[in-house]
Coordinates of C-alpha atoms in Angstrom, one line a residue:
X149 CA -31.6 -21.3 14.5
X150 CA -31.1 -20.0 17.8
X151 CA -32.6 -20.6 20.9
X152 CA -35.6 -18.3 21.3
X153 CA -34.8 -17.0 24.6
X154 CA -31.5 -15.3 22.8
X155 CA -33.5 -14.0 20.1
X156 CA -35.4 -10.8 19.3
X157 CA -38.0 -10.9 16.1
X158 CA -37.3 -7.7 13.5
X159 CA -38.4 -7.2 10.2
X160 CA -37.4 -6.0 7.1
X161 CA -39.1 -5.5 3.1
X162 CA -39.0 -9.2 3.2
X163 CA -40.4 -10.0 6.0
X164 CA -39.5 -11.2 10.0
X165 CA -36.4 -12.6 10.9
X166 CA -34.6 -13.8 14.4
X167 CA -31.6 -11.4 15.6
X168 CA -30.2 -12.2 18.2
X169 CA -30.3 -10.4 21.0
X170 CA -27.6 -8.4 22.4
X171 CA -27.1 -7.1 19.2
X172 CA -27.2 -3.9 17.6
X173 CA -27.5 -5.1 14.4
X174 CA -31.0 -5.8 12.6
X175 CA -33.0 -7.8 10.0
X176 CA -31.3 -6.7 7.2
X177 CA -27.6 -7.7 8.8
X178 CA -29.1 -10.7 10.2
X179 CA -30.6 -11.6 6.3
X180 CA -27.3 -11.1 4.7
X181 CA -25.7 -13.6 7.3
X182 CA -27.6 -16.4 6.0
X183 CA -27.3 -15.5 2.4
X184 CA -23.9 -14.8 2.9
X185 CA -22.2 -17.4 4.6
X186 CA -18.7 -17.2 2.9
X187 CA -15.5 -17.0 4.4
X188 CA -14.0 -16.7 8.3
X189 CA -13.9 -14.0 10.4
X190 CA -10.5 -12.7 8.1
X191 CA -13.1 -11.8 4.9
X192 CA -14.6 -9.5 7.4
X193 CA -15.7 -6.3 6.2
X194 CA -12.7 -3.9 6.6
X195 CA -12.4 -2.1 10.1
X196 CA -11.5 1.2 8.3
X197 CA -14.7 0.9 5.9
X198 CA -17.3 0.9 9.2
X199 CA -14.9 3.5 10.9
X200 CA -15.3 5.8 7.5
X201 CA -19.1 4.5 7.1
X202 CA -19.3 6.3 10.8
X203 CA -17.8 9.3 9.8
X204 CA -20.3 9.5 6.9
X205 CA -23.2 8.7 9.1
X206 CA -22.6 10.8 11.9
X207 CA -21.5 13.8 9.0
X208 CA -25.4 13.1 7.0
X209 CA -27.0 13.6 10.7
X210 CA -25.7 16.4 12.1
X211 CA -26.4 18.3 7.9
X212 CA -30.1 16.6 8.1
X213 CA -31.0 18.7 10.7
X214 CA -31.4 21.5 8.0
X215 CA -33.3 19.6 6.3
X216 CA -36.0 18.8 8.7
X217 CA -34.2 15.7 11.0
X218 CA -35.6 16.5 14.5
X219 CA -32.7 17.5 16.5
X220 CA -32.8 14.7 19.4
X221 CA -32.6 12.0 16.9
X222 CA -29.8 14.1 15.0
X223 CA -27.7 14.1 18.2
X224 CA -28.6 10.8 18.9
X225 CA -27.3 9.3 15.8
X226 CA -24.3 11.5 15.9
X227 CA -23.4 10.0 19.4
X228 CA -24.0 6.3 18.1
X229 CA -21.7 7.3 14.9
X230 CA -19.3 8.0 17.5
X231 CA -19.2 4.4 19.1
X232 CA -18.9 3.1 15.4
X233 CA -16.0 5.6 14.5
X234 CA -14.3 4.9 18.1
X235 CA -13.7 1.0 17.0
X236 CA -15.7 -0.1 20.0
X237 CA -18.5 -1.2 18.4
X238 CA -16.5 -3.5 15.6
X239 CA -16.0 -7.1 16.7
X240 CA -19.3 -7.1 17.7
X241 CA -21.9 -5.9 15.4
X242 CA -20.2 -5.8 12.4
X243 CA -20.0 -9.4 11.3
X244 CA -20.9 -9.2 7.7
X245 CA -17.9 -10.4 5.1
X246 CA -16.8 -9.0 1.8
X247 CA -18.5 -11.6 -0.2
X248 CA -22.0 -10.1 -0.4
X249 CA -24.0 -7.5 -2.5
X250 CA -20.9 -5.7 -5.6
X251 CA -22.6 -2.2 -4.0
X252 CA -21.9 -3.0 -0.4
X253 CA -25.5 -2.3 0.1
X254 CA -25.8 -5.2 3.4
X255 CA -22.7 -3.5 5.4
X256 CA -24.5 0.0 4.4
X257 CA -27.6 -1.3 6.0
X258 CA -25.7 -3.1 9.1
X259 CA -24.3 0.5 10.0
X260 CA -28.1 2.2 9.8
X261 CA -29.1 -0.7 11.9
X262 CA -26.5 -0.5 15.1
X263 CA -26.1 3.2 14.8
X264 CA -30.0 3.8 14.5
X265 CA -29.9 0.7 17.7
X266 CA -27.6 2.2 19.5
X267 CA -29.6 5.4 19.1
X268 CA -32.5 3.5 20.2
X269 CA -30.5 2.6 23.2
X270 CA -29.1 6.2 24.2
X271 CA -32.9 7.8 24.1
X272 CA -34.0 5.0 26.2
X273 CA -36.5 3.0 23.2
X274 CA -36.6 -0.5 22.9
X275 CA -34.2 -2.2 20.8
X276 CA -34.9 -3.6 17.5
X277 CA -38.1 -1.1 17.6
X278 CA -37.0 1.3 14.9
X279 CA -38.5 3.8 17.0
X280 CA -38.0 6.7 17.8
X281 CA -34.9 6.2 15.2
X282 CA -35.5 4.3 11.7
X283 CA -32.2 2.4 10.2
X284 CA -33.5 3.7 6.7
X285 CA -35.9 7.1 7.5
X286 CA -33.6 9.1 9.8
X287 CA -29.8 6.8 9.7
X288 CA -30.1 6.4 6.2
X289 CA -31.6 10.1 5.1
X290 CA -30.8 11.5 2.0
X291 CA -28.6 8.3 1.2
X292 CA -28.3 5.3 -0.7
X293 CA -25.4 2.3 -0.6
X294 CA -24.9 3.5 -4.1
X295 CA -23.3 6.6 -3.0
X296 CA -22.3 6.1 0.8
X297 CA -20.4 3.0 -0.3
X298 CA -18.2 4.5 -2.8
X299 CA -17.8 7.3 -0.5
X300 CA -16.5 5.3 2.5
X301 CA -14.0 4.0 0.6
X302 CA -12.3 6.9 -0.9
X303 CA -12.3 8.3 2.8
X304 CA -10.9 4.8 4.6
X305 CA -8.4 5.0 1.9
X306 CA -7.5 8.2 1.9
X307 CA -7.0 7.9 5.9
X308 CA -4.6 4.8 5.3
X309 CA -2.5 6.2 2.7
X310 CA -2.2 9.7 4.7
X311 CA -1.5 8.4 8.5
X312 CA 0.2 4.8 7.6
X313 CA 1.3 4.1 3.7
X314 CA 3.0 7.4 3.7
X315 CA 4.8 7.5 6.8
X316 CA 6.2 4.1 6.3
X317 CA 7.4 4.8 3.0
X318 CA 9.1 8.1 3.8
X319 CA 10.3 6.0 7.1
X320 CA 12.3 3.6 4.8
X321 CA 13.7 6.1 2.2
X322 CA 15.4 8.1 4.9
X323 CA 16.6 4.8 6.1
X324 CA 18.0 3.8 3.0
X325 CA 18.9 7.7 2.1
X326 CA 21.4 7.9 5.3
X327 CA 22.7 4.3 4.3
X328 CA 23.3 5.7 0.9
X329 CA 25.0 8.9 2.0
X330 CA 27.4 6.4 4.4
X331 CA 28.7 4.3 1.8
X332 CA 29.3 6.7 -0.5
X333 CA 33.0 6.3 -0.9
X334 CA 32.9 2.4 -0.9
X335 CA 33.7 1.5 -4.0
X336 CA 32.4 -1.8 -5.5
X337 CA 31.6 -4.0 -8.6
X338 CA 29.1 -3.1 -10.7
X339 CA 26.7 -5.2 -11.8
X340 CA 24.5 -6.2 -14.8
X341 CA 22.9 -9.2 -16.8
X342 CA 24.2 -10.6 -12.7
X343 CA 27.7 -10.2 -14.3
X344 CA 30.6 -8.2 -13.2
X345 CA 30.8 -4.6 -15.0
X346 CA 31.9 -1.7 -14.0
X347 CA 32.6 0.0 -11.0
X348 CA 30.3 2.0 -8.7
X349 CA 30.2 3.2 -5.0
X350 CA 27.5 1.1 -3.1
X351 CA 26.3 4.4 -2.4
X352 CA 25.2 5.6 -5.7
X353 CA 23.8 1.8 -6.3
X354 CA 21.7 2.8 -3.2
X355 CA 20.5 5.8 -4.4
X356 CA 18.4 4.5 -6.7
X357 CA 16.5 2.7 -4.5
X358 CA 15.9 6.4 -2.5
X359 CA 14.7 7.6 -5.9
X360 CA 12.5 4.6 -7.0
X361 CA 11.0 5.1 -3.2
X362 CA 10.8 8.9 -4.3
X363 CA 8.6 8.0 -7.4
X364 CA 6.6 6.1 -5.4
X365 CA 5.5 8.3 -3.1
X366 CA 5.1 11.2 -5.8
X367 CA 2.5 8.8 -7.3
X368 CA 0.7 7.7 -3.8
X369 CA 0.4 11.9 -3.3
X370 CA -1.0 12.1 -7.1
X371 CA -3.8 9.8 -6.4
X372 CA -5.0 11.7 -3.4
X373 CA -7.1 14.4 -5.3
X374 CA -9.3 12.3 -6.7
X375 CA -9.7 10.4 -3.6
X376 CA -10.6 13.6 -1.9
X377 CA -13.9 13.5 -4.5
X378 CA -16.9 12.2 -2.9
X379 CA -19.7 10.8 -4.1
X380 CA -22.1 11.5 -1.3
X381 CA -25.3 13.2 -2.6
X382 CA -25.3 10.6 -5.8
X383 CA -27.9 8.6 -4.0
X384 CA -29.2 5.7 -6.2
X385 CA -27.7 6.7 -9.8
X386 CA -26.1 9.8 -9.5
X387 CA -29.2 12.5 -9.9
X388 CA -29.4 13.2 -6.1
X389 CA -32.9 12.0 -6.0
X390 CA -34.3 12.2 -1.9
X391 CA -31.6 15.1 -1.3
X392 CA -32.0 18.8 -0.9
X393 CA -29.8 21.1 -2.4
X394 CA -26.6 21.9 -0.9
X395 CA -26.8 18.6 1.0
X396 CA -23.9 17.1 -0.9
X397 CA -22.0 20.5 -0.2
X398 CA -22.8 20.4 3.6
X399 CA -21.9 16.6 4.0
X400 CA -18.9 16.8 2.1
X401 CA -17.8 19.4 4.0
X402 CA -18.8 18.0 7.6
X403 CA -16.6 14.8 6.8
X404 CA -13.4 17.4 5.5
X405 CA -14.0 18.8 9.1
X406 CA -14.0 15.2 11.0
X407 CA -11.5 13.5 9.2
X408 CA -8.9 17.0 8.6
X409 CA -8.5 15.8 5.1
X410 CA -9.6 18.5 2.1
X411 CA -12.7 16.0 0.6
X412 CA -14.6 17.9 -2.2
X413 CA -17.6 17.0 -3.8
X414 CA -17.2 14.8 -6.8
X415 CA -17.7 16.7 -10.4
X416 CA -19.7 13.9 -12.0
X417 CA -21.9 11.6 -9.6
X418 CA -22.4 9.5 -12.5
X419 CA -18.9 8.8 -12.8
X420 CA -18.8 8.7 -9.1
X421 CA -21.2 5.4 -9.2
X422 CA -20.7 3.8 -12.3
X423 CA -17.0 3.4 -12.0
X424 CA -14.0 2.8 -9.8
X425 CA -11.6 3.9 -11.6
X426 CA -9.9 5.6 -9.0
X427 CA -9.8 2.7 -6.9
X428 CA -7.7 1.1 -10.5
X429 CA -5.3 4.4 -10.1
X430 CA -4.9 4.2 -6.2
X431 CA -4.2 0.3 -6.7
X432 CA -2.2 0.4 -9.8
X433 CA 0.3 3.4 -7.8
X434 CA 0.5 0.4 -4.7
X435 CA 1.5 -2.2 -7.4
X436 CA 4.5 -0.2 -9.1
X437 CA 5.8 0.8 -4.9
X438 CA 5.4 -3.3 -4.6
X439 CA 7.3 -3.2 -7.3
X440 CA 10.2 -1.4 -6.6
X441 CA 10.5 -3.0 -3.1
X442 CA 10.6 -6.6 -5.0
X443 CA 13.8 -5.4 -6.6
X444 CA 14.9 -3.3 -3.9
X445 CA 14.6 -6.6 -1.3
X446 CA 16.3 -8.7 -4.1
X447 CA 18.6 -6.9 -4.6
X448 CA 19.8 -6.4 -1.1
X449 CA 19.7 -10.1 -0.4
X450 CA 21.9 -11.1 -3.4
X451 CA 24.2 -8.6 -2.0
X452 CA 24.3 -9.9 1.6
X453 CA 24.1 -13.8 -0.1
X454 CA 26.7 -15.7 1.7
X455 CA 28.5 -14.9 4.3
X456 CA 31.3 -16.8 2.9
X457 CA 30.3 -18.3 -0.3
X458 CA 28.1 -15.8 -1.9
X459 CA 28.6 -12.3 -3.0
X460 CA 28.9 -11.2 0.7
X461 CA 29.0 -7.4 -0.2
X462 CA 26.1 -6.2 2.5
X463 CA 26.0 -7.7 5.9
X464 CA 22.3 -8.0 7.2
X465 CA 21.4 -7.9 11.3
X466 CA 20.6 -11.0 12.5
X467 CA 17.5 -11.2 14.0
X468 CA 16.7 -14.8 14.3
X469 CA 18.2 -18.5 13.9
X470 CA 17.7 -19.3 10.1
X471 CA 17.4 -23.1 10.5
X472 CA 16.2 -25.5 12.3
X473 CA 18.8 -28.4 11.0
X474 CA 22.1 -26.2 10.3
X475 CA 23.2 -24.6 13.2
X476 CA 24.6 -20.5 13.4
X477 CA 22.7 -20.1 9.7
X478 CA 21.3 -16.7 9.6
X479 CA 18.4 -15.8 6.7
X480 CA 17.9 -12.8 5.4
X481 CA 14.2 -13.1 6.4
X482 CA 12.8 -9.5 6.2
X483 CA 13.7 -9.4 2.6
X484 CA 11.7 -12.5 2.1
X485 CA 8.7 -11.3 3.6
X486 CA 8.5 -7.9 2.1
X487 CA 9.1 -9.7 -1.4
X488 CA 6.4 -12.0 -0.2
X489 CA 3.9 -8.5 0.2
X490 CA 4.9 -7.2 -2.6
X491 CA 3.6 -10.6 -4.7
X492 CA 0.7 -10.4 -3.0
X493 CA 0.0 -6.8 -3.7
X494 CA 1.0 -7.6 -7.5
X495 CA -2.3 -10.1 -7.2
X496 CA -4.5 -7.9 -4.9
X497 CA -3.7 -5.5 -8.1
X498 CA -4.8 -7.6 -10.7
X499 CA -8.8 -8.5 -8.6
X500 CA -8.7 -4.6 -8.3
X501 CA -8.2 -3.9 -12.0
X502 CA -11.1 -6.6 -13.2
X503 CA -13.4 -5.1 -10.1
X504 CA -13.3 -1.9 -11.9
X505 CA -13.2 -3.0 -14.9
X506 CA -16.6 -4.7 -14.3
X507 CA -19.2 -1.1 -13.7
X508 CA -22.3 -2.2 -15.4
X509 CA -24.6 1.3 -16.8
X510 CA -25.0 3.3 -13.6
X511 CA -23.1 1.0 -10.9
X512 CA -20.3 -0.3 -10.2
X513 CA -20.9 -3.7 -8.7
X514 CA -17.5 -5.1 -7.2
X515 CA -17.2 -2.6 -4.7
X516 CA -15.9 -4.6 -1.7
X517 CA -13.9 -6.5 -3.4
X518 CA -12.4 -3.8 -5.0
X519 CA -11.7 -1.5 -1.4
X520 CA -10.6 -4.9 0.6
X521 CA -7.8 -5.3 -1.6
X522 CA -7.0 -1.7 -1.7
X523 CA -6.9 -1.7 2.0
X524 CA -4.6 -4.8 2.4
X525 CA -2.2 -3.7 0.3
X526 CA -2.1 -0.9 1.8
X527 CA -1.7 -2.7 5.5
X528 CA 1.0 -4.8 3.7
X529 CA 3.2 -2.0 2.1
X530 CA 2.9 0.3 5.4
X531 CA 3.8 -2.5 7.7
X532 CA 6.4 -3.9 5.4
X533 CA 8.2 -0.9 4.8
X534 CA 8.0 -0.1 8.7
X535 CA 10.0 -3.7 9.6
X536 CA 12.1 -3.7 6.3
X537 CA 13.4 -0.2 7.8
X538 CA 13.6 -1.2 11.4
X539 CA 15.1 -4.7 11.0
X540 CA 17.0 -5.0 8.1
X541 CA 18.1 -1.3 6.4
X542 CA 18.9 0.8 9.7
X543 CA 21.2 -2.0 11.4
X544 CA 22.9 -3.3 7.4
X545 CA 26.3 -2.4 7.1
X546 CA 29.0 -3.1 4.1
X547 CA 31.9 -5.5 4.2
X548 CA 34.8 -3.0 3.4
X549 CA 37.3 -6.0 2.9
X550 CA 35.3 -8.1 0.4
X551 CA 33.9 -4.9 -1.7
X552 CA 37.3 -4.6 -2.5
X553 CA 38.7 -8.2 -3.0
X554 CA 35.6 -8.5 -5.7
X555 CA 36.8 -5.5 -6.6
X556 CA 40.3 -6.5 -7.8
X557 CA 39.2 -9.5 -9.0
X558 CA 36.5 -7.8 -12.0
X559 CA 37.5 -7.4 -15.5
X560 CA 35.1 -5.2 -16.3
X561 CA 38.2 -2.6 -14.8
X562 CA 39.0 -3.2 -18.6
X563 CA 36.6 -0.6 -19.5
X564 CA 39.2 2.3 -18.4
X565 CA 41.8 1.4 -21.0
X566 CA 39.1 1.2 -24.9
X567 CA 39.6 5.1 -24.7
X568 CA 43.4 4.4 -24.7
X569 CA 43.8 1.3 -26.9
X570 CA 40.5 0.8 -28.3
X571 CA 37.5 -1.7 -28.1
X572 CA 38.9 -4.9 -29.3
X573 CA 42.4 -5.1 -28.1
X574 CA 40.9 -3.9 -24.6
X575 CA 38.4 -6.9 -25.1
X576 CA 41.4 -9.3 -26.0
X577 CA 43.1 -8.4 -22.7
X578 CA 40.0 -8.9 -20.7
X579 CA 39.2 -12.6 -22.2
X580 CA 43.1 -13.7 -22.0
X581 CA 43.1 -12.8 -18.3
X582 CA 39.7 -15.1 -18.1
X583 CA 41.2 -18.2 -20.1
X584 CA 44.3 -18.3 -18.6
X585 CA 42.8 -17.3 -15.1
X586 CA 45.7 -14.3 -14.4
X587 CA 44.5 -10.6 -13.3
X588 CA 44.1 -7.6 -15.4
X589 CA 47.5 -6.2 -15.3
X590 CA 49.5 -9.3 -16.5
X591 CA 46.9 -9.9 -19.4
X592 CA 47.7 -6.2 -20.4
X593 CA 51.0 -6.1 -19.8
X594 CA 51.2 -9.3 -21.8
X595 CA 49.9 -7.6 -24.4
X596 CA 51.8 -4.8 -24.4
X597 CA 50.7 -2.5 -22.0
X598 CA 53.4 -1.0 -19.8
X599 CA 52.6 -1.3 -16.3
X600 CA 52.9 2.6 -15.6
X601 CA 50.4 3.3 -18.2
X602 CA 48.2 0.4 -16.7
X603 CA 48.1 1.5 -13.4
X604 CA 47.5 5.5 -14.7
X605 CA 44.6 4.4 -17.0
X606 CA 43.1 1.7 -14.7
X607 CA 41.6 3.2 -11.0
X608 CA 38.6 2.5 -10.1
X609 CA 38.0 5.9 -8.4
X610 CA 38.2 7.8 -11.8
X611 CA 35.5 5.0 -13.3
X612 CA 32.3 6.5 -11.4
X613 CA 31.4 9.3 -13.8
X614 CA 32.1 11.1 -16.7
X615 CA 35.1 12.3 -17.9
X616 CA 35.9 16.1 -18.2
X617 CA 36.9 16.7 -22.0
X618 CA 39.9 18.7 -22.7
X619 CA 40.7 19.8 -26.0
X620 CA 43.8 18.4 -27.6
X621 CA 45.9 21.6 -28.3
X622 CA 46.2 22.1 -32.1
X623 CA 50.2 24.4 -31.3

């Protein structure tokens, strides 16, 4: 307990409790703490979530005064909103964790309690009074967790994905686009089953890494309508019970005008409350971007794998001593860390999925869980693609010299001559040359294959796309 001189006595439903003082928070926030003691200050309720909550607050305020909310609290709240949606307010009075209520219910509560506090504080009351402003009767008006909850996520996600997931993203496929365009002309093995096969420019191999980066950003903007669907005006099971009509309308609108993004009002409440699935869609879009970047990272660390000894074909910046034992050893670190994101964003993916997965009748109960995930994977991704762009794609470059030792050395150059002397013999050339360890040429000119004919049939520039078909002349 704390020391009674640093403690105020509030009450909620339940009863009194000791909050202590200093604090804008109440009884309800104060009850959850000791219910809830799980986790460190890291399973803290998202910042964005109170910042949205805020927005949402401050938006139900300023509409309520239609509705009969005397305008001098009205103000008053909106100015406390303010202080929530300014981050000022966060470290604070926000200490509640993930791990409580499925309907976020407590964090709904600990934003009536400091804003309504706060509010207190601005029209000169006494804190912890509930008067002139009441968490629940003015904060909370025409509300319940059950809708503001679900609401405050789609709008803290919808902010991340608009001003950081997106950027980033776009940030690291023009980085990867220009490096594309650059090496366009080098021409180098290709590469499947990890064996030599034909040739390709290390160009075209990274343009599809621009266009797995386009797909992923075609299916972030494809999750956003829904996100724009609120479920504000739901209240406790979707009916809008303790609203007015229009208030949905109004609110909805209100938070489109604070935020600049086009939120509408959701179709279906019910389907608003009861389920997540757009949460599912939002997540499952983040796991197939954390998939690409796993093979994207791979791949471009197999390519720079050496310097000397491995395939050598990229050369990565070198940002930082790779070893504390072998000296001059460079790592190619930002690949490892962004294939470390994207496993965690693979995992975050599969809590998501069961969260929403788990909406029992008229609720959906794994509601923080469900947006904390969200939101890290979304931190992870943004940030990720940010430093993979900065420090690794925009300084890489391409070993000119080895791309085309490898080069001479593949087999798979073997493909150019089936048209001319068919599958098998063509496959007899290539093995000979592997037994007996020669190149290319003397396996097909041991075979028969003048060298003229070899060296018309066999160049790797002609072996990058189709061929144009000409008629044979039947004269």
């Amino acid at each position: 307990m704390f020391n009674m001189e640093s403690v105020r006595v509030e009450y909620d439903a339940l009863g009194e409790i000791e909050v202590p003082n200093g604090k804008l928070y109440g009884a309800q926030t104060a009850r959850c703490l000791k219910n809830f003691p799980i986790g460190d200050e890291f399973e803290r309720m998202p910042f964005s979530v109170i910042v949205a909550m805020g927005v949402l607050k401050k938006a139900a305020a300023e509409v309520n005064v239609d509705f009969g909310l005397d305008l001098k609290i009205a103000s008053a709240i909106s100015k406390a909103a303010d202080d929530v949606i300014s981050g000022n307010l966060y470290c604070e009075h926000f200490p509640l964790g993930i791990w409580q209520t499925g309907s976020g219910t407590q964090t709904n509560m600990n934003v009536n309690e400091v804003i309504g506090n706060r509010a207190i504080e601005i029209l000169g009351g006494k804190l912890g009074s509930k008067n002139p402003v009441h968490p629940n009767d003015h904060v909370n008006k025409g509300q319940s967790s059950n809708d503001t909850f679900p609401t405050a996520m789609h709008i803290a996600v919808a902010h991340e994905l608009n001003h950081s997931l997106l950027p980033n993203l776009k940030k690291l496929k023009n980085s990867l686009q220009e490096k594309s365009q650059k090496f366009m002309s080098v021409i180098k093995v290709g590469r499947t089953h990890t064996q030599d096969a034909v040739p390709l420019t290390l160009g075209q191999e990274l343009s599809g890494y621009v266009k797995q980066l386009e797909y992923g950003i075609n299916r972030i903007q494809n999750t956003l309508p829904r996100l724009y669907e609120l479920a504000i005006g739901g209240t406790a099971v979707g009916t809008g019970l303790n609203t007015y009509v229009s208030f949905d309308e109004k609110c909805t609108k209100k938070i489109a005008e604070l935020t600049g993004l086009p939120f509408v009002i959701a179709p279906n409440k019910f389907e608003a409350l009861a389920a997540s699935d757009t949460m599912i869609e939002v997540s499952g879009a983040l796991n197939v971007i954390a998939a690409s970047l796993m093979k994207i990272a791979n791949d471009i660390r197999f390519l720079a794998s050496g310097p000397r000894c491995g395939i050598g074909e990229l050369i990565l910046p070198e940002n930082e001593p790779g070893s504390s034992i072998m000296p001059g050893k460079v790592n190619p670190t930002q690949c490892e860390a962004l294939t470390m994101i994207a496993a965690q964003v693979m995992g975050n993916n599969v809590a998501v999925t069961i969260g929403g997965s788990n909406g029992h009748f008229e609720l959906n109960v794994f509601r923080p869980l469900m947006v904390s995930n969200v939101l890290r994977s979304i931190k992870l991704l943004s940030d990720g693609c940010y430093c993979f762009a900065l420090n690794c794609v925009n300084g890489m470059e391409t070993d000119k010299e080895r791309v085309a030792f490898l080069l001479s050395q593949s087999l798979m150059l073997v493909t150019a001559l089936s048209p001319h002397i068919g599958y098998d013999k063509a496959a007899q050339i290539a093995l000979r040359a592997h037994r007996e360890k020669t190149t290319l040429k003397e396996s097909a000119k041991a075979s028969g294959i003048a060298e003229s004919d070899f060296n018309n049939w066999v160049k790797a520039e002609d072996m990058l796309g189709p061929t144009v078909y000409k008629k044979k002349s039947t004269c």
